[in-house]
Each structure stands twice: as structure tokens, then as C-alpha cells.
């Protein structure tokens, strides 16, 4: 058994810690925040006097590593998510693509044929693009942006505006003209190119920290979990240090110093046999820059500082009563000229299951009054005044989603803008693997070379890979 430190209790760090503990290692998790989950965590909203997520998230049925990990923790994803067949539906009813109840690829073909909002020729064009991509084994020309790829594929501006742009922004949080076509193709491969269930959209019904990070912390602290531990010897054959051999989670404890000794890694001065840095890139850079240079280390640090970030904003509105939209997730048409930046509408009253017990009743009632409006690539709205923005988005909702069922009065609002929501998923970026130039130090996070854009599944997989390397 060895003692390893994991820095960061986001979805990557917690996945790494679980894998290490399962393999019989003692893990110390350091997390700067008091709530686990990283960017995908619960936050307290003072304007609304309730808990919210740091931003509305969705998962895909294709997020197999995440879903399997939840099951291994004894959680049932079917009760923690609202699962829907792939559906892109605009709130104003002018566009609708909904996958059929058929095995792949017929589910999508049926959806495309029944779709409305696009002409026949445009729908056939979409089918042609996707089948060509599949024939090319989901490979695009290196260095190509999604925008250029769509021009090559002769997609017209209407199809781009109604179909490709919302999809690309939701998947990569990067505008078409800058987004990496290959990363987009990878997302399409694993979703529309997979089984019908892989295309499903999973919307959390509980907050993101409760989805699994809090259970992960409980399991890490539970000395009886997992029941059969196989104490693997450390690959570098290091001696025991003075720390207790128990796994521990330190929330609210930022790591400020990292040092490397021939037989130890010191994290905040505490000795470990190795460390996994599962932080964002600026924080990883700050810590790794404290170490003595190693072969390749200056290129590694340069690559970390080259990451650029794109914000995502989530506006939550509390309504006088539940709205009862027909679908939990609907598209909005944005009009930045009128400050109408909303791209997706989530209505919790169309999402929440009935309360399992009477004690959940009040919380359920409160949550069912909430709607969330998501704005990806939210840099453009940064200059706008928050109150004007909120008023403009309320008008946007009334115009687009209130035609058949008028929107109830708004009784409160909270705008959360996460400035470093995801890295800019541009072509040609160098994303490091989990190894670093320094011995016994690994990295994990959605920004590592996962093959995915900055998403939860990438974070989970990277944590698992880093742990496999650290465990030897
Ligand atoms: C608003 C928003 C919407 C999103 N929507 C989606 C979506 O719909 N679907 C999807 O799949 N993905 C979505 N994402 C992306 C997703 O949240 C991330 O990909 C994922 O959370 C990244 O996890 P991570 O563990 O790699 O990093 P993080 O979540 O950033 O975790 C890093 C952790 O390290 C901690 N840390 C940093 N420095 C230190 C230090 N020195 N000491 C101790 N701790 C430290 C941080 O506090 C943090 O908890 C969204 C992100 C945002 C912000």
C-alpha cells in the first residue's frame, strides 16, 4: 500500500481517489472548496434562499464511465436523472427533432424524417453529412474548425443556425468558427453513432453534489469500503511515511505548496508517495511551477498556460407557480442585439419526479417553481448590465415559450456566470496525458487528453486513468 494525495475534489479528483482506494491505497483528498464537485457542484443562492447548481448540467447516455461509477457506489442513475430520448425542440414550436423509439440508427433516421423546421432537402443533407462522417469512422481533417467543416459539407445558414450551432455550443461551449471539428465528431460518434440509449439526455433531478460526489466522499471515509481491498505494492517501492494509513478528505483546504524529493512528494509539507493534481490548469500550473525543472517540464508548463477559457451563464428564475412546460429542456433562439442571450430553457416543474416522502414535499414544491436559462459562450454578454439582461431574457421567454401557456410572474432571480466554465475547444491544442515530466506526479481533469471537450465524462475518465498510472 502507498499513500497518495489527490488535489481537487471535482469529478476527476474524486474518480481518481475512488479508484486508488479500491486498489488498496490510502488517499488524502485536498479540496479548496467546502462543497465537493468542483465546477459541477451545489452552491447556496442567497437571492433565492435555496441551493442551486453552479450551472445547469446535462449528461448523455454515452457517459458510460460516469454512470458505471455511480452504480459501483450503489447509486441508481435512473432515479437521479430525468432520462429523455434525444430531442432538440424549440420552445416556440418552430423546430423539433426527436429520436424515434427504434434501435440505432433507425431511431435517428425516423427522427430526421419526422423532424419539422427544416425542408426535406435540408433533412436529407443532414442525414448525408452524418452518414459520411460515420463512413469516415468519425474522422475529420486535422486542424479543421466546425464552421469550415460545415461549409465543406455545404450546410446552409438555416441548418447551421437551427441545428448545428445549438448542438456545437452545447457540446463544446465554443463558437462554430473556433470549435475543433474532430472533438465535435467524437461527441457525435459516442452519442448519435452509438446505441439509441447513448443518445439519451440525462437531466439531474437532484443537485450535482448529491448526484455522486457526496456519496464518493462518504465511501472514501468509510473504512469498510470497499470490503475486499487488494493492497497493491507501490510501483516505486517507496517506504512508509509518518502519516496515518487511512484515507481522508480535507474539504476547505487548498494546497499551496508542492515539492518533489527523490523518494517523496510533499503536499502542503506533508509527505506522500505520489500526487495526482486534479485541479484546473491555472492551479496545476501554479503548483507544478514550484518544482525543480525536469526534462520536458518547461514545454509542459507552457502548454498548461496556453489554455483559454469560455464562460457559461445560468439564469435561474423563481416563478409564482410551476410553469408546466411540455418538455423539461427546450431550445431558445437567441438575439444578442436585444440582449436575449438565452439558448436553452430548463423547467423543473416538467422534470421533477413526485416527492418520495411527505418530508420532501416542501423542497419539491419550491424547486418546481424554478426555471433555468443557459447561455454557453457567454463572453458576449459580459458587458451587459445584469438587471437589463434578466429583463431581456424574461421577455425572450414570454415571447418564445409563453405562447400557449403564459409565463407566471417572476418572484426572484439569480444569475451565475462561471468565467472558466470550460477550456476553448479549438483545433490544434496540445492537451497533456496524465503523466507529467516529474516522477510520482500525475494530472487529471477535463482538460487532459480525453478525446472529449470539457465535459463530466472526460473528467471522470481522466481521473480513472491517472489513478491507474499512480497505482501502477
Ligand atoms: C456552468 C457550467 C455548465 C456545464 N455544463 C456541462 C454539461 O452540461 N455537461 C457536461 O458534461 N459538462 C458540463 N460542464 C463542464 C463540467 O462541469 C466539467 O467538465 C467538470 O466539472 C470538470 O471536472 P474536473 O474535476 O476536471 O475539474 P473541476 O470541477 O474544476 O475540479 C477541480 C477542483 O480542484 C479544486 N482545486 C483547485 N485548486 C486547488 C488547490 N490548490 N487545492 C485544493 N483544491 C483545488 C477546485 O476547487 C475544484 O473543486 C459545465 C461547466 C460549467 C461551469
PDB file of N, CA and C in Angstrom, residues 249-337:
ATOM      1  N   UNK A 249     -10.439  12.966   3.669  1.00  0.00           N
ATOM      2  CA  UNK A 249     -10.865  14.010   2.735  1.00  0.00           C
ATOM      3  C   UNK A 249     -10.830  15.334   3.481  1.00  0.00           C
ATOM      4  N   UNK A 250     -10.065  16.286   2.980  1.00  0.00           N
ATOM      5  CA  UNK A 250      -9.941  17.583   3.648  1.00  0.00           C
ATOM      6  C   UNK A 250     -10.631  18.635   2.785  1.00  0.00           C
ATOM      7  N   UNK A 251     -11.888  18.936   3.104  1.00  0.00           N
ATOM      8  CA  UNK A 251     -12.602  19.982   2.363  1.00  0.00           C
ATOM      9  C   UNK A 251     -12.208  21.337   2.935  1.00  0.00           C
ATOM     10  N   UNK A 252     -12.226  22.362   2.111  1.00  0.00           N
ATOM     11  CA  UNK A 252     -11.877  23.710   2.562  1.00  0.00           C
ATOM     12  C   UNK A 252     -10.382  23.840   2.816  1.00  0.00           C
ATOM     13  N   UNK A 253      -9.585  22.974   2.229  1.00  0.00           N
ATOM     14  CA  UNK A 253      -8.131  23.027   2.454  1.00  0.00           C
ATOM     15  C   UNK A 253      -7.402  23.098   1.114  1.00  0.00           C
ATOM     16  N   UNK A 254      -7.020  24.306   0.738  1.00  0.00           N
ATOM     17  CA  UNK A 254      -6.318  24.488  -0.542  1.00  0.00           C
ATOM     18  C   UNK A 254      -4.874  24.037  -0.410  1.00  0.00           C
ATOM     19  N   UNK A 255      -4.342  23.474  -1.469  1.00  0.00           N
ATOM     20  CA  UNK A 255      -2.916  23.131  -1.491  1.00  0.00           C
ATOM     21  C   UNK A 255      -2.155  24.338  -2.021  1.00  0.00           C
ATOM     22  N   UNK A 256      -1.194  24.778  -1.238  1.00  0.00           N
ATOM     23  CA  UNK A 256      -0.433  25.971  -1.638  1.00  0.00           C
ATOM     24  C   UNK A 256       0.991  25.617  -2.030  1.00  0.00           C
ATOM     25  N   UNK A 257       1.510  24.503  -1.493  1.00  0.00           N
ATOM     26  CA  UNK A 257       2.899  24.170  -1.833  1.00  0.00           C
ATOM     27  C   UNK A 257       3.003  22.721  -2.308  1.00  0.00           C
ATOM     28  N   UNK A 258       3.868  22.551  -3.281  1.00  0.00           N
ATOM     29  CA  UNK A 258       4.153  21.213  -3.815  1.00  0.00           C
ATOM     30  C   UNK A 258       5.672  21.119  -3.986  1.00  0.00           C
ATOM     31  N   UNK A 259       6.240  20.063  -3.402  1.00  0.00           N
ATOM     32  CA  UNK A 259       7.681  19.876  -3.538  1.00  0.00           C
ATOM     33  C   UNK A 259       7.941  18.427  -3.921  1.00  0.00           C
ATOM     34  N   UNK A 260       9.058  18.225  -4.614  1.00  0.00           N
ATOM     35  CA  UNK A 260       9.393  16.859  -5.012  1.00  0.00           C
ATOM     36  C   UNK A 260      10.754  16.512  -4.442  1.00  0.00           C
ATOM     37  N   UNK A 261      10.822  15.382  -3.740  1.00  0.00           N
ATOM     38  CA  UNK A 261      12.083  14.858  -3.189  1.00  0.00           C
ATOM     39  C   UNK A 261      12.340  13.530  -3.905  1.00  0.00           C
ATOM     40  N   UNK A 262      13.572  13.020  -3.840  1.00  0.00           N
ATOM     41  CA  UNK A 262      13.828  11.768  -4.583  1.00  0.00           C
ATOM     42  C   UNK A 262      12.841  10.652  -4.214  1.00  0.00           C
ATOM     43  N   UNK A 263      12.433  10.564  -2.954  1.00  0.00           N
ATOM     44  CA  UNK A 263      11.553   9.446  -2.570  1.00  0.00           C
ATOM     45  C   UNK A 263      10.198   9.923  -2.071  1.00  0.00           C
ATOM     46  N   UNK A 264       9.869  11.182  -2.249  1.00  0.00           N
ATOM     47  CA  UNK A 264       8.641  11.730  -1.673  1.00  0.00           C
ATOM     48  C   UNK A 264       8.116  12.867  -2.518  1.00  0.00           C
ATOM     49  N   UNK A 265       6.827  13.075  -2.390  1.00  0.00           N
ATOM     50  CA  UNK A 265       6.228  14.312  -2.897  1.00  0.00           C
ATOM     51  C   UNK A 265       5.639  14.999  -1.666  1.00  0.00           C
ATOM     52  N   UNK A 266       5.941  16.274  -1.479  1.00  0.00           N
ATOM     53  CA  UNK A 266       5.410  16.989  -0.310  1.00  0.00           C
ATOM     54  C   UNK A 266       4.253  17.883  -0.745  1.00  0.00           C
ATOM     55  N   UNK A 267       3.101  17.658  -0.146  1.00  0.00           N
ATOM     56  CA  UNK A 267       1.906  18.448  -0.469  1.00  0.00           C
ATOM     57  C   UNK A 267       1.569  19.242   0.785  1.00  0.00           C
ATOM     58  N   UNK A 268       1.628  20.556   0.713  1.00  0.00           N
ATOM     59  CA  UNK A 268       1.486  21.411   1.910  1.00  0.00           C
ATOM     60  C   UNK A 268       2.432  20.934   3.011  1.00  0.00           C
ATOM     61  N   UNK A 269       3.609  20.442   2.617  1.00  0.00           N
ATOM     62  CA  UNK A 269       4.610  19.994   3.592  1.00  0.00           C
ATOM     63  C   UNK A 269       4.419  18.556   4.055  1.00  0.00           C
ATOM     64  N   UNK A 270       3.314  17.920   3.700  1.00  0.00           N
ATOM     65  CA  UNK A 270       3.058  16.534   4.133  1.00  0.00           C
ATOM     66  C   UNK A 270       3.630  15.563   3.102  1.00  0.00           C
ATOM     67  N   UNK A 271       4.312  14.505   3.568  1.00  0.00           N
ATOM     68  CA  UNK A 271       4.936  13.587   2.603  1.00  0.00           C
ATOM     69  C   UNK A 271       3.963  12.531   2.048  1.00  0.00           C
ATOM     70  N   UNK A 272       4.077  12.287   0.777  1.00  0.00           N
ATOM     71  CA  UNK A 272       3.275  11.242   0.098  1.00  0.00           C
ATOM     72  C   UNK A 272       4.177  10.488  -0.856  1.00  0.00           C
ATOM     73  N   UNK A 273       3.695   9.310  -1.246  1.00  0.00           N
ATOM     74  CA  UNK A 273       4.440   8.534  -2.245  1.00  0.00           C
ATOM     75  C   UNK A 273       4.186   9.072  -3.657  1.00  0.00           C
ATOM     76  N   UNK A 274       3.130   9.820  -3.833  1.00  0.00           N
ATOM     77  CA  UNK A 274       2.835  10.411  -5.138  1.00  0.00           C
ATOM     78  C   UNK A 274       1.624  11.318  -5.013  1.00  0.00           C
ATOM     79  N   UNK A 275       1.378  12.113  -6.058  1.00  0.00           N
ATOM     80  CA  UNK A 275       0.228  13.024  -6.008  1.00  0.00           C
ATOM     81  C   UNK A 275      -0.415  13.126  -7.382  1.00  0.00           C
ATOM     82  N   UNK A 276      -1.750  13.208  -7.364  1.00  0.00           N
ATOM     83  CA  UNK A 276      -2.498  13.479  -8.597  1.00  0.00           C
ATOM     84  C   UNK A 276      -3.059  14.888  -8.471  1.00  0.00           C
ATOM     85  N   UNK A 277      -2.707  15.740  -9.433  1.00  0.00           N
ATOM     86  CA  UNK A 277      -3.241  17.114  -9.438  1.00  0.00           C
ATOM     87  C   UNK A 277      -4.502  17.106 -10.294  1.00  0.00           C
ATOM     88  N   UNK A 278      -5.659  17.187  -9.644  1.00  0.00           N
ATOM     89  CA  UNK A 278      -6.930  17.171 -10.379  1.00  0.00           C
ATOM     90  C   UNK A 278      -7.593  18.536 -10.264  1.00  0.00           C
ATOM     91  N   UNK A 279      -6.813  19.561 -10.461  1.00  0.00           N
ATOM     92  CA  UNK A 279      -7.306  20.940 -10.382  1.00  0.00           C
ATOM     93  C   UNK A 279      -7.526  21.466 -11.803  1.00  0.00           C
ATOM     94  N   UNK A 280      -7.908  22.720 -11.919  1.00  0.00           N
ATOM     95  CA  UNK A 280      -7.950  23.323 -13.256  1.00  0.00           C
ATOM     96  C   UNK A 280      -6.511  23.644 -13.701  1.00  0.00           C
ATOM     97  N   UNK A 281      -6.341  24.075 -14.949  1.00  0.00           N
ATOM     98  CA  UNK A 281      -4.961  24.268 -15.437  1.00  0.00           C
ATOM     99  C   UNK A 281      -4.232  25.422 -14.742  1.00  0.00           C
ATOM    100  N   UNK A 282      -4.863  26.575 -14.444  1.00  0.00           N
ATOM    101  CA  UNK A 282      -4.090  27.619 -13.773  1.00  0.00           C
ATOM    102  C   UNK A 282      -3.543  27.157 -12.426  1.00  0.00           C
ATOM    103  N   UNK A 283      -4.353  26.414 -11.685  1.00  0.00           N
ATOM    104  CA  UNK A 283      -3.915  25.954 -10.376  1.00  0.00           C
ATOM    105  C   UNK A 283      -2.830  24.879 -10.517  1.00  0.00           C
ATOM    106  N   UNK A 284      -3.003  23.978 -11.484  1.00  0.00           N
ATOM    107  CA  UNK A 284      -1.978  22.942 -11.717  1.00  0.00           C
ATOM    108  C   UNK A 284      -0.660  23.626 -12.100  1.00  0.00           C
ATOM    109  N   UNK A 285      -0.757  24.663 -12.920  1.00  0.00           N
ATOM    110  CA  UNK A 285       0.457  25.377 -13.349  1.00  0.00           C
ATOM    111  C   UNK A 285       1.147  26.012 -12.137  1.00  0.00           C
ATOM    112  N   UNK A 286       0.342  26.664 -11.280  1.00  0.00           N
ATOM    113  CA  UNK A 286       0.919  27.326 -10.088  1.00  0.00           C
ATOM    114  C   UNK A 286       1.674  26.322  -9.226  1.00  0.00           C
ATOM    115  N   UNK A 287       1.115  25.139  -9.048  1.00  0.00           N
ATOM    116  CA  UNK A 287       1.757  24.152  -8.173  1.00  0.00           C
ATOM    117  C   UNK A 287       2.969  23.516  -8.850  1.00  0.00           C
ATOM    118  N   UNK A 288       2.823  23.146 -10.124  1.00  0.00           N
ATOM    119  CA  UNK A 288       3.927  22.455 -10.807  1.00  0.00           C
ATOM    120  C   UNK A 288       5.111  23.390 -11.031  1.00  0.00           C
ATOM    121  N   UNK A 289       4.826  24.684 -11.174  1.00  0.00           N
ATOM    122  CA  UNK A 289       5.919  25.659 -11.398  1.00  0.00           C
ATOM    123  C   UNK A 289       6.806  25.765 -10.159  1.00  0.00           C
ATOM    124  N   UNK A 290       6.358  25.245  -9.007  1.00  0.00           N
ATOM    125  CA  UNK A 290       7.187  25.293  -7.800  1.00  0.00           C
ATOM    126  C   UNK A 290       8.273  24.205  -7.811  1.00  0.00           C
ATOM    127  N   UNK A 291       8.136  23.227  -8.727  1.00  0.00           N
ATOM    128  CA  UNK A 291       9.066  22.088  -8.716  1.00  0.00           C
ATOM    129  C   UNK A 291      10.332  22.420  -9.502  1.00  0.00           C
ATOM    130  N   UNK A 292      11.406  21.712  -9.173  1.00  0.00           N
ATOM    131  CA  UNK A 292      12.652  21.896  -9.928  1.00  0.00           C
ATOM    132  C   UNK A 292      12.422  21.431 -11.365  1.00  0.00           C
ATOM    133  N   UNK A 293      13.060  22.104 -12.348  1.00  0.00           N
ATOM    134  CA  UNK A 293      12.856  21.688 -13.742  1.00  0.00           C
ATOM    135  C   UNK A 293      13.220  20.212 -13.943  1.00  0.00           C
ATOM    136  N   UNK A 294      12.469  19.570 -14.830  1.00  0.00           N
ATOM    137  CA  UNK A 294      12.738  18.176 -15.205  1.00  0.00           C
ATOM    138  C   UNK A 294      12.706  18.151 -16.735  1.00  0.00           C
ATOM    139  N   UNK A 295      13.255  17.090 -17.378  1.00  0.00           N
ATOM    140  CA  UNK A 295      13.237  17.085 -18.845  1.00  0.00           C
ATOM    141  C   UNK A 295      11.803  17.231 -19.372  1.00  0.00           C
ATOM    142  N   UNK A 296      11.591  18.215 -20.227  1.00  0.00           N
ATOM    143  CA  UNK A 296      10.263  18.442 -20.823  1.00  0.00           C
ATOM    144  C   UNK A 296       9.347  19.309 -19.979  1.00  0.00           C
ATOM    145  N   UNK A 297       9.845  19.753 -18.786  1.00  0.00           N
ATOM    146  CA  UNK A 297       8.906  20.448 -17.892  1.00  0.00           C
ATOM    147  C   UNK A 297       8.539  21.842 -18.394  1.00  0.00           C
ATOM    148  N   UNK A 298       9.478  22.519 -19.082  1.00  0.00           N
ATOM    149  CA  UNK A 298       9.104  23.881 -19.492  1.00  0.00           C
ATOM    150  C   UNK A 298       8.049  23.826 -20.591  1.00  0.00           C
ATOM    151  N   UNK A 299       8.125  22.851 -21.526  1.00  0.00           N
ATOM    152  CA  UNK A 299       7.073  22.708 -22.550  1.00  0.00           C
ATOM    153  C   UNK A 299       5.740  22.365 -21.882  1.00  0.00           C
ATOM    154  N   UNK A 300       5.807  21.516 -20.853  1.00  0.00           N
ATOM    155  CA  UNK A 300       4.577  21.107 -20.161  1.00  0.00           C
ATOM    156  C   UNK A 300       3.907  22.331 -19.534  1.00  0.00           C
ATOM    157  N   UNK A 301       4.718  23.155 -18.855  1.00  0.00           N
ATOM    158  CA  UNK A 301       4.147  24.348 -18.203  1.00  0.00           C
ATOM    159  C   UNK A 301       3.625  25.344 -19.241  1.00  0.00           C
ATOM    160  N   UNK A 302       4.348  25.466 -20.362  1.00  0.00           N
ATOM    161  CA  UNK A 302       3.885  26.369 -21.422  1.00  0.00           C
ATOM    162  C   UNK A 302       2.530  25.896 -21.951  1.00  0.00           C
ATOM    163  N   UNK A 303       2.402  24.580 -22.134  1.00  0.00           N
ATOM    164  CA  UNK A 303       1.125  24.048 -22.651  1.00  0.00           C
ATOM    165  C   UNK A 303      -0.005  24.339 -21.663  1.00  0.00           C
ATOM    166  N   UNK A 304       0.273  24.210 -20.365  1.00  0.00           N
ATOM    167  CA  UNK A 304      -0.782  24.473 -19.374  1.00  0.00           C
ATOM    168  C   UNK A 304      -1.224  25.933 -19.422  1.00  0.00           C
ATOM    169  N   UNK A 305      -0.238  26.838 -19.637  1.00  0.00           N
ATOM    170  CA  UNK A 305      -0.639  28.257 -19.615  1.00  0.00           C
ATOM    171  C   UNK A 305      -1.285  28.681 -20.933  1.00  0.00           C
ATOM    172  N   UNK A 306      -1.276  27.797 -21.947  1.00  0.00           N
ATOM    173  CA  UNK A 306      -1.869  28.176 -23.246  1.00  0.00           C
ATOM    174  C   UNK A 306      -3.391  27.943 -23.276  1.00  0.00           C
ATOM    175  N   UNK A 307      -3.926  27.266 -22.258  1.00  0.00           N
ATOM    176  CA  UNK A 307      -5.383  27.019 -22.275  1.00  0.00           C
ATOM    177  C   UNK A 307      -6.146  28.335 -22.153  1.00  0.00           C
ATOM    178  N   UNK A 308      -7.183  28.470 -22.978  1.00  0.00           N
ATOM    179  CA  UNK A 308      -8.076  29.631 -22.855  1.00  0.00           C
ATOM    180  C   UNK A 308      -9.426  29.121 -22.381  1.00  0.00           C
ATOM    181  N   UNK A 309     -10.200  29.991 -21.758  1.00  0.00           N
ATOM    182  CA  UNK A 309     -11.465  29.538 -21.158  1.00  0.00           C
ATOM    183  C   UNK A 309     -12.648  30.335 -21.689  1.00  0.00           C
ATOM    184  N   UNK A 310     -13.806  29.687 -21.673  1.00  0.00           N
ATOM    185  CA  UNK A 310     -15.032  30.341 -22.155  1.00  0.00           C
ATOM    186  C   UNK A 310     -16.091  30.234 -21.045  1.00  0.00           C
ATOM    187  N   UNK A 311     -16.761  31.354 -20.753  1.00  0.00           N
ATOM    188  CA  UNK A 311     -17.766  31.304 -19.672  1.00  0.00           C
ATOM    189  C   UNK A 311     -19.088  30.654 -20.094  1.00  0.00           C
ATOM    190  N   UNK A 312     -19.810  30.165 -19.097  1.00  0.00           N
ATOM    191  CA  UNK A 312     -21.211  29.738 -19.279  1.00  0.00           C
ATOM    192  C   UNK A 312     -22.011  30.454 -18.197  1.00  0.00           C
ATOM    193  N   UNK A 313     -23.168  30.989 -18.586  1.00  0.00           N
ATOM    194  CA  UNK A 313     -24.030  31.654 -17.603  1.00  0.00           C
ATOM    195  C   UNK A 313     -25.319  30.860 -17.446  1.00  0.00           C
ATOM    196  N   UNK A 314     -25.812  30.808 -16.213  1.00  0.00           N
ATOM    197  CA  UNK A 314     -27.118  30.192 -15.959  1.00  0.00           C
ATOM    198  C   UNK A 314     -27.962  31.202 -15.191  1.00  0.00           C
ATOM    199  N   UNK A 315     -29.081  31.588 -15.770  1.00  0.00           N
ATOM    200  CA  UNK A 315     -30.016  32.481 -15.081  1.00  0.00           C
ATOM    201  C   UNK A 315     -31.139  31.624 -14.511  1.00  0.00           C
ATOM    202  N   UNK A 316     -31.285  31.647 -13.187  1.00  0.00           N
ATOM    203  CA  UNK A 316     -32.400  30.918 -12.566  1.00  0.00           C
ATOM    204  C   UNK A 316     -33.480  31.919 -12.190  1.00  0.00           C
ATOM    205  N   UNK A 317     -34.712  31.594 -12.563  1.00  0.00           N
ATOM    206  CA  UNK A 317     -35.839  32.449 -12.197  1.00  0.00           C
ATOM    207  C   UNK A 317     -36.772  31.652 -11.300  1.00  0.00           C
ATOM    208  N   UNK A 318     -37.246  32.295 -10.237  1.00  0.00           N
ATOM    209  CA  UNK A 318     -38.302  31.655  -9.451  1.00  0.00           C
ATOM    210  C   UNK A 318     -39.629  32.251  -9.908  1.00  0.00           C
ATOM    211  N   UNK A 319     -40.581  31.357 -10.217  1.00  0.00           N
ATOM    212  CA  UNK A 319     -41.883  31.796 -10.711  1.00  0.00           C
ATOM    213  C   UNK A 319     -42.909  31.712  -9.585  1.00  0.00           C
ATOM    214  N   UNK A 320     -43.958  32.466  -9.760  1.00  0.00           N
ATOM    215  CA  UNK A 320     -45.032  32.491  -8.753  1.00  0.00           C
ATOM    216  C   UNK A 320     -45.641  31.100  -8.555  1.00  0.00           C
ATOM    217  N   UNK A 321     -45.705  30.341  -9.636  1.00  0.00           N
ATOM    218  CA  UNK A 321     -46.211  28.963  -9.572  1.00  0.00           C
ATOM    219  C   UNK A 321     -45.496  28.145 -10.646  1.00  0.00           C
ATOM    220  N   UNK A 322     -45.550  26.799 -10.578  1.00  0.00           N
ATOM    221  CA  UNK A 322     -44.877  25.997 -11.613  1.00  0.00           C
ATOM    222  C   UNK A 322     -45.440  26.339 -12.997  1.00  0.00           C
ATOM    223  N   UNK A 323     -44.547  26.405 -13.987  1.00  0.00           N
ATOM    224  CA  UNK A 323     -44.974  26.809 -15.335  1.00  0.00           C
ATOM    225  C   UNK A 323     -45.643  25.648 -16.074  1.00  0.00           C
ATOM    226  N   UNK A 324     -45.064  24.435 -15.903  1.00  0.00           N
ATOM    227  CA  UNK A 324     -45.639  23.261 -16.568  1.00  0.00           C
ATOM    228  C   UNK A 324     -45.420  23.273 -18.070  1.00  0.00           C
ATOM    229  N   UNK A 325     -44.189  23.554 -18.491  1.00  0.00           N
ATOM    230  CA  UNK A 325     -43.845  23.465 -19.914  1.00  0.00           C
ATOM    231  C   UNK A 325     -43.983  22.001 -20.362  1.00  0.00           C
ATOM    232  N   UNK A 326     -44.251  21.776 -21.642  1.00  0.00           N
ATOM    233  CA  UNK A 326     -44.437  20.386 -22.086  1.00  0.00           C
ATOM    234  C   UNK A 326     -43.158  19.552 -22.030  1.00  0.00           C
ATOM    235  N   UNK A 327     -41.988  20.199 -22.072  1.00  0.00           N
ATOM    236  CA  UNK A 327     -40.726  19.450 -22.055  1.00  0.00           C
ATOM    237  C   UNK A 327     -39.770  20.090 -21.061  1.00  0.00           C
ATOM    238  N   UNK A 328     -38.945  19.236 -20.444  1.00  0.00           N
ATOM    239  CA  UNK A 328     -38.027  19.738 -19.419  1.00  0.00           C
ATOM    240  C   UNK A 328     -36.938  20.611 -20.024  1.00  0.00           C
ATOM    241  N   UNK A 329     -36.523  20.320 -21.264  1.00  0.00           N
ATOM    242  CA  UNK A 329     -35.400  21.056 -21.875  1.00  0.00           C
ATOM    243  C   UNK A 329     -35.806  21.484 -23.280  1.00  0.00           C
ATOM    244  N   UNK A 330     -35.767  22.782 -23.536  1.00  0.00           N
ATOM    245  CA  UNK A 330     -36.159  23.276 -24.857  1.00  0.00           C
ATOM    246  C   UNK A 330     -35.160  24.327 -25.336  1.00  0.00           C
ATOM    247  N   UNK A 331     -35.070  24.417 -26.654  1.00  0.00           N
ATOM    248  CA  UNK A 331     -34.152  25.406 -27.238  1.00  0.00           C
ATOM    249  C   UNK A 331     -34.810  26.769 -27.300  1.00  0.00           C
ATOM    250  N   UNK A 332     -33.975  27.798 -27.156  1.00  0.00           N
ATOM    251  CA  UNK A 332     -34.442  29.179 -27.342  1.00  0.00           C
ATOM    252  C   UNK A 332     -33.637  29.770 -28.495  1.00  0.00           C
ATOM    253  N   UNK A 333     -34.238  30.680 -29.228  1.00  0.00           N
ATOM    254  CA  UNK A 333     -33.494  31.369 -30.298  1.00  0.00           C
ATOM    255  C   UNK A 333     -32.930  32.649 -29.698  1.00  0.00           C
ATOM    256  N   UNK A 334     -31.608  32.761 -29.713  1.00  0.00           N
ATOM    257  CA  UNK A 334     -31.029  33.962 -29.092  1.00  0.00           C
ATOM    258  C   UNK A 334     -31.013  35.129 -30.081  1.00  0.00           C
ATOM    259  N   UNK A 335     -31.014  36.319 -29.515  1.00  0.00           N
ATOM    260  CA  UNK A 335     -30.997  37.546 -30.317  1.00  0.00           C
ATOM    261  C   UNK A 335     -30.164  38.562 -29.525  1.00  0.00           C
ATOM    262  N   UNK A 336     -28.820  38.423 -29.622  1.00  0.00           N
ATOM    263  CA  UNK A 336     -27.939  39.253 -28.784  1.00  0.00           C
ATOM    264  C   UNK A 336     -28.216  40.748 -28.937  1.00  0.00           C
ATOM    265  N   UNK A 337     -28.678  41.184 -30.128  1.00  0.00           N
ATOM    266  CA  UNK A 337     -28.973  42.603 -30.344  1.00  0.00           C
ATOM    267  C   UNK A 337     -30.017  43.122 -29.363  1.00  0.00           C
TER     268      UNK A 337
END
